[in-house]
Short mmCIF file of C-alpha atoms and ligand atoms in Angstrom, two decimals:
data_model
loop_
_atom_site.label_atom_id
_atom_site.label_comp_id
_atom_site.label_asym_id
_atom_site.label_seq_id
_atom_site.Cartn_x
_atom_site.Cartn_y
_atom_site.Cartn_z
CA UNK A 18 -26.69 69.12 31.09
CA UNK A 19 -23.54 68.29 33.43
CA UNK A 20 -20.83 70.33 35.20
CA UNK A 21 -17.46 70.45 34.08
CA UNK A 22 -14.75 68.36 35.18
CA UNK A 23 -11.33 70.08 35.63
CA UNK A 24 -8.02 68.68 37.13
CA UNK A 25 -4.72 70.19 38.04
CA UNK A 26 -1.77 67.90 37.56
CA UNK A 27 1.98 68.39 38.12
CA UNK A 28 5.28 67.14 39.14
CA UNK A 29 6.63 67.86 42.68
CA UNK A 30 6.80 71.64 43.53
CA UNK A 31 4.94 72.69 40.60
CA UNK A 32 2.89 74.88 42.38
CA UNK A 33 -0.25 73.19 42.45
CA UNK A 34 -1.72 74.33 45.62
CA UNK A 35 -1.45 78.01 44.69
CA UNK A 36 -2.71 77.51 41.46
CA UNK A 37 -5.72 75.49 42.38
CA UNK A 38 -6.89 78.36 44.64
CA UNK A 39 -6.44 80.73 41.72
CA UNK A 40 -8.61 78.44 39.39
CA UNK A 41 -11.26 77.93 42.25
CA UNK A 42 -11.50 81.80 42.73
CA UNK A 43 -11.89 82.45 38.96
CA UNK A 44 -14.58 79.87 38.48
CA UNK A 45 -16.53 81.03 41.45
CA UNK A 46 -16.13 84.61 40.59
CA UNK A 47 -18.10 83.63 37.32
CA UNK A 48 -21.09 82.36 39.21
CA UNK A 49 -20.38 78.88 38.73
CA UNK A 50 -21.17 76.14 41.54
CA UNK A 51 -18.09 74.47 42.21
CA UNK A 52 -16.84 71.49 44.27
CA UNK A 53 -13.14 71.30 45.12
CA UNK A 54 -11.69 68.06 45.80
CA UNK A 55 -8.52 65.97 45.49
CA UNK A 56 -7.09 62.61 44.96
CA UNK A 57 -6.11 60.39 46.65
CA UNK A 58 -8.94 61.43 49.04
CA UNK A 59 -11.98 63.46 48.48
CA UNK A 60 -14.32 61.10 50.78
CA UNK A 61 -13.99 59.78 54.22
CA UNK A 62 -12.76 56.42 53.02
CA UNK A 63 -10.65 58.04 50.43
CA UNK A 64 -8.85 60.02 52.98
CA UNK A 65 -8.06 57.12 54.94
CA UNK A 66 -6.50 55.17 52.07
CA UNK A 67 -4.55 58.59 51.33
CA UNK A 68 -3.04 58.55 54.70
CA UNK A 69 -1.82 55.03 54.24
CA UNK A 70 -0.22 55.86 50.86
CA UNK A 71 1.42 59.00 51.94
CA UNK A 72 2.80 57.44 55.10
CA UNK A 73 6.73 57.46 54.85
CA UNK A 74 6.71 54.48 57.44
CA UNK A 75 4.80 52.50 54.96
CA UNK A 76 7.87 51.55 53.15
CA UNK A 77 6.66 47.94 52.30
CA UNK A 78 3.65 48.91 50.45
CA UNK A 79 4.27 46.93 46.75
CA UNK A 80 3.88 49.03 43.86
CA UNK A 81 0.90 46.81 42.71
CA UNK A 82 -0.65 47.52 46.34
CA UNK A 83 -0.07 51.46 45.58
CA UNK A 84 -1.91 51.13 42.30
CA UNK A 85 -4.78 49.20 43.44
CA UNK A 86 -5.14 51.61 46.52
CA UNK A 87 -5.26 54.88 44.04
CA UNK A 88 -8.15 53.03 42.46
CA UNK A 89 -9.93 51.97 45.31
CA UNK A 90 -9.78 55.53 46.61
CA UNK A 91 -11.07 56.78 43.08
CA UNK A 92 -13.83 54.31 42.89
CA UNK A 93 -15.44 55.52 46.09
CA UNK A 94 -14.68 59.14 45.11
CA UNK A 95 -16.41 58.75 41.60
CA UNK A 96 -19.36 57.26 42.88
CA UNK A 97 -19.73 59.18 46.38
CA UNK A 98 -18.75 62.66 44.94
CA UNK A 99 -17.63 63.39 41.52
CA UNK A 100 -20.43 61.71 39.38
CA UNK A 101 -23.33 62.66 41.64
CA UNK A 102 -21.87 66.49 41.61
CA UNK A 103 -21.40 66.54 37.88
CA UNK A 104 -25.03 65.02 37.48
CA UNK A 105 -26.20 67.88 39.61
CA UNK A 106 -24.58 70.65 37.27
CA UNK A 107 -21.91 71.60 39.56
CA UNK A 108 -18.48 71.90 38.30
CA UNK A 109 -15.73 69.60 39.97
CA UNK A 110 -12.28 71.05 40.01
CA UNK A 111 -9.89 68.03 41.50
CA UNK A 112 -6.43 67.97 42.59
CA UNK A 113 -4.92 65.37 40.56
CA UNK A 114 -6.68 62.53 38.73
CA UNK A 115 -6.37 59.43 36.80
CA UNK A 116 -3.43 61.03 34.80
CA UNK A 117 -1.30 61.03 37.93
CA UNK A 118 -1.81 57.54 38.13
CA UNK A 119 -0.29 56.91 34.66
CA UNK A 120 2.58 59.36 35.77
CA UNK A 121 3.44 58.05 39.02
CA UNK A 122 2.59 54.46 38.96
CA UNK A 123 3.15 54.12 35.05
CA UNK A 124 6.18 56.41 34.50
CA UNK A 125 7.40 56.44 38.16
CA UNK A 126 7.06 52.97 39.22
CA UNK A 127 7.12 51.47 35.90
CA UNK A 128 3.95 49.54 36.05
CA UNK A 129 2.73 48.69 32.49
CA UNK A 130 0.26 51.13 30.69
CA UNK A 131 -2.00 48.36 29.68
CA UNK A 132 -2.30 47.33 33.40
CA UNK A 133 -3.28 50.85 34.12
CA UNK A 134 -5.65 51.01 31.29
CA UNK A 135 -7.64 47.97 32.33
CA UNK A 136 -8.19 49.48 36.08
CA UNK A 137 -9.14 52.93 34.35
CA UNK A 138 -11.82 51.32 32.19
CA UNK A 139 -13.20 49.07 35.08
CA UNK A 140 -13.46 52.12 37.36
CA UNK A 141 -14.03 55.30 35.21
CA UNK A 142 -16.15 53.55 32.31
CA UNK A 143 -14.85 56.28 30.05
CA UNK A 144 -15.23 59.20 32.20
CA UNK A 145 -12.39 61.91 31.57
CA UNK A 146 -11.81 65.32 32.83
CA UNK A 147 -12.99 68.01 30.23
CA UNK A 148 -10.07 69.93 30.92
CA UNK A 149 -6.63 69.38 32.67
CA UNK A 150 -3.79 71.96 33.67
CA UNK A 151 -0.47 70.26 33.41
CA UNK A 152 1.92 72.38 35.60
CA UNK A 153 5.23 71.38 34.03
CA UNK A 154 8.64 72.13 35.27
CA UNK A 155 12.00 70.28 35.35
CA UNK A 156 12.32 67.69 38.03
CA UNK A 157 15.19 69.42 39.75
CA UNK A 158 13.50 72.58 40.34
CA UNK A 159 10.44 71.32 41.41
CA UNK A 160 12.43 68.90 44.06
CA UNK A 161 14.28 72.04 44.97
CA UNK A 162 11.02 73.99 45.88
CA UNK A 163 9.20 71.13 47.32
CA UNK A 164 12.61 70.65 49.27
CA UNK A 165 11.72 73.56 51.27
CA UNK A 166 8.93 71.62 53.11
CA UNK A 167 9.52 70.37 56.64
CA UNK A 168 8.97 66.48 56.21
CA UNK A 169 8.71 65.08 52.82
CA UNK A 170 5.92 62.32 52.17
CA UNK A 171 6.48 58.73 50.81
CA UNK A 172 6.40 60.13 47.22
CA UNK A 173 8.40 63.39 47.91
CA UNK A 174 11.21 61.17 49.21
CA UNK A 175 11.97 59.54 45.83
CA UNK A 176 14.85 60.66 43.56
CA UNK A 177 15.29 62.66 40.67
CA UNK A 178 15.20 59.79 38.14
CA UNK A 179 11.55 58.88 39.36
CA UNK A 180 10.63 62.78 38.88
CA UNK A 181 11.93 62.67 35.51
CA UNK A 182 10.25 59.59 34.58
CA UNK A 183 6.96 61.33 35.99
CA UNK A 184 7.36 64.42 34.12
CA UNK A 185 7.87 62.76 30.85
CA UNK A 186 5.09 60.58 31.34
CA UNK A 187 2.79 63.60 32.07
CA UNK A 188 4.29 65.35 28.90
CA UNK A 189 3.49 62.06 26.75
CA UNK A 190 -0.21 62.26 27.76
CA UNK A 191 -0.23 65.92 27.02
CA UNK A 192 0.94 65.13 23.60
CA UNK A 193 -1.51 62.60 22.91
CA UNK A 194 -4.38 64.59 24.35
CA UNK A 195 -3.70 68.35 23.37
CA UNK A 196 -7.46 69.29 23.61
CA UNK A 197 -7.99 68.41 26.94
CA UNK A 198 -4.10 68.70 28.56
CA UNK A 199 -2.89 72.25 28.66
CA UNK A 200 0.81 72.61 29.51
CA UNK A 201 1.49 75.50 31.83
CA UNK A 202 5.04 76.21 32.14
CA UNK A 203 5.68 76.52 35.82
CA UNK A 204 9.27 77.40 35.74
CA UNK A 205 8.12 80.97 35.33
CA UNK A 206 7.49 83.36 38.03
CA UNK A 207 4.22 82.95 39.77
CA UNK A 208 2.41 85.94 38.27
CA UNK A 209 3.06 84.43 34.86
CA UNK A 210 2.06 81.06 35.67
CA UNK A 211 -1.35 82.50 36.82
CA UNK A 212 -1.48 84.41 33.32
CA UNK A 213 -0.94 80.92 31.33
CA UNK A 214 -3.86 79.72 33.46
CA UNK A 215 -6.03 82.49 33.01
CA UNK A 216 -5.82 82.37 29.06
CA UNK A 217 -7.15 78.71 28.96
CA UNK A 218 -9.68 79.40 31.41
CA UNK A 219 -10.79 82.92 29.78
CA UNK A 220 -11.56 80.39 26.58
CA UNK A 221 -13.56 77.94 28.76
CA UNK A 222 -15.60 80.67 30.56
CA UNK A 223 -16.39 82.57 27.35
CA UNK A 224 -17.90 79.54 25.95
CA UNK A 225 -19.78 78.79 28.79
CA UNK A 226 -21.11 82.12 28.91
CA UNK A 227 -22.30 82.16 25.16
CA UNK A 228 -23.91 78.73 25.72
CA UNK A 229 -25.85 79.75 28.67
CA UNK A 230 -27.16 83.01 26.73
CA UNK A 231 -27.87 80.96 23.94
CA UNK A 232 -30.35 78.74 25.80
CA UNK A 233 -32.09 81.81 27.21
N1 Z5A B 329 -0.30 60.16 43.64
C1 Z5A B 329 -0.12 59.11 43.05
O1 Z5A B 329 1.01 58.65 42.90
N2 Z5A B 329 -0.86 58.62 42.06
C2 Z5A B 329 -2.34 59.08 41.90
O2 Z5A B 329 -2.99 58.62 41.22
C3 Z5A B 329 -2.52 60.18 42.65
C4 Z5A B 329 -1.51 60.86 43.27
C5 Z5A B 329 -3.94 60.98 42.35
C6 Z5A B 329 -0.12 63.16 46.98
O3 Z5A B 329 -0.44 64.26 46.22
C7 Z5A B 329 0.83 62.23 46.13
O4 Z5A B 329 -0.07 61.18 45.72
C8 Z5A B 329 1.59 62.98 45.28
C9 Z5A B 329 1.37 61.97 44.02
C10 Z5A B 329 0.66 60.71 44.52
N3 Z5A B 329 2.83 63.13 45.25
N4 Z5A B 329 3.55 63.73 45.90
N5 Z5A B 329 4.29 64.12 46.68
P1 Z5A B 329 -0.66 65.69 46.52
O5 Z5A B 329 -1.10 66.48 45.22
O6 Z5A B 329 -1.30 66.05 47.54
O7 Z5A B 329 0.88 66.12 46.68
P2 Z5A B 329 1.82 67.20 46.15
O8 Z5A B 329 2.42 66.92 44.64
O9 Z5A B 329 3.04 67.29 47.33
O10 Z5A B 329 0.98 68.49 45.90
P3 Z5A B 329 1.31 69.96 46.35
O11 Z5A B 329 1.25 70.12 47.87
O12 Z5A B 329 -0.02 70.69 45.95
O13 Z5A B 329 2.53 70.43 45.81
P4 Z5A B 329 3.19 71.50 45.03
O14 Z5A B 329 2.62 71.31 43.48
O15 Z5A B 329 4.44 71.26 45.08
O16 Z5A B 329 2.53 73.02 45.08
P5 Z5A B 329 2.82 74.02 46.28
O17 Z5A B 329 3.02 73.59 47.71
O18 Z5A B 329 1.93 75.09 45.96
O19 Z5A B 329 4.45 74.83 45.80
C11 Z5A B 329 5.58 73.98 46.17
C12 Z5A B 329 6.57 75.18 46.56
O20 Z5A B 329 6.93 76.09 45.49
C13 Z5A B 329 5.91 76.29 47.70
O21 Z5A B 329 6.77 76.66 48.51
C14 Z5A B 329 5.61 77.35 46.88
O22 Z5A B 329 5.45 78.78 47.61
C15 Z5A B 329 6.78 77.66 45.53
N6 Z5A B 329 6.16 77.78 44.58
C16 Z5A B 329 4.82 77.48 43.88
N7 Z5A B 329 4.96 78.30 42.58
C17 Z5A B 329 5.99 78.86 42.30
C18 Z5A B 329 6.56 79.57 41.38
N8 Z5A B 329 6.08 79.89 39.90
N9 Z5A B 329 7.92 80.30 41.48
C19 Z5A B 329 8.63 79.82 42.77
N10 Z5A B 329 7.93 79.25 43.54
C20 Z5A B 329 6.88 78.58 43.65
#
């Protein structure tokens, strides 16, 4: 038996940080062992790669370099943390994962889908999250929310067309994989956003509870 792998995705200002804490609290309250992590990052090496990726001063980074660094950090993350944790029957909750690469590097930077899929196959070898929350809202609303932050990183400094392409790529993934990717309307007030998340989580936690009792 392995733990469940849950990811959170979304455009800028979608409220990921807030929602992640809520999901973490709900899972832990259900008595499930949980490891919370993020991408890019999650390991010592991964966090160093993250610094390079987010640094606004690194304007000369090529799109290809950016893509490869995302997968370099992910390879480390998978082997050092994600796979061993799942194998130990602990759940993993990850702030962004490979869907972000399809959305940001594929949609945003317009790198060919096939190129990303090749790297995905090589690095992940078929591993996919069991459940993904896609926090969706119009790009202009997200940028307005994110704009309240003091200093934007390299990605947050991009324009609205970039953000719209990201949103549209995320929605494409959700349309292709509706069982895995659950769209959460994040333009609503926070309490309604959390209610939508709870609906999805309740279904999963009930199934887990029933399975655990069946095997007793
Ligand atoms: N990236 C990539 O390009 N490729 C990849 O493969 C991966 C990542 C894995 C770092 O990620 C960057 O890496 C990211 C994509 C790229 N680009 N950026 N930027 P990150 O996840 O660390 O960065 P982030 O998107 O900035 O995440 P965040 O800090 O979690 O931001 P957020 O979603 O915008 O959430 P927030 O801080 O919780 O909310 C933003 C504001 O809105 C805040 O003031 C909240 O109080 C407010 N808020 C939240 N919800 C609401 C509602 N419902 N109503 C009103 N106001 C709200």
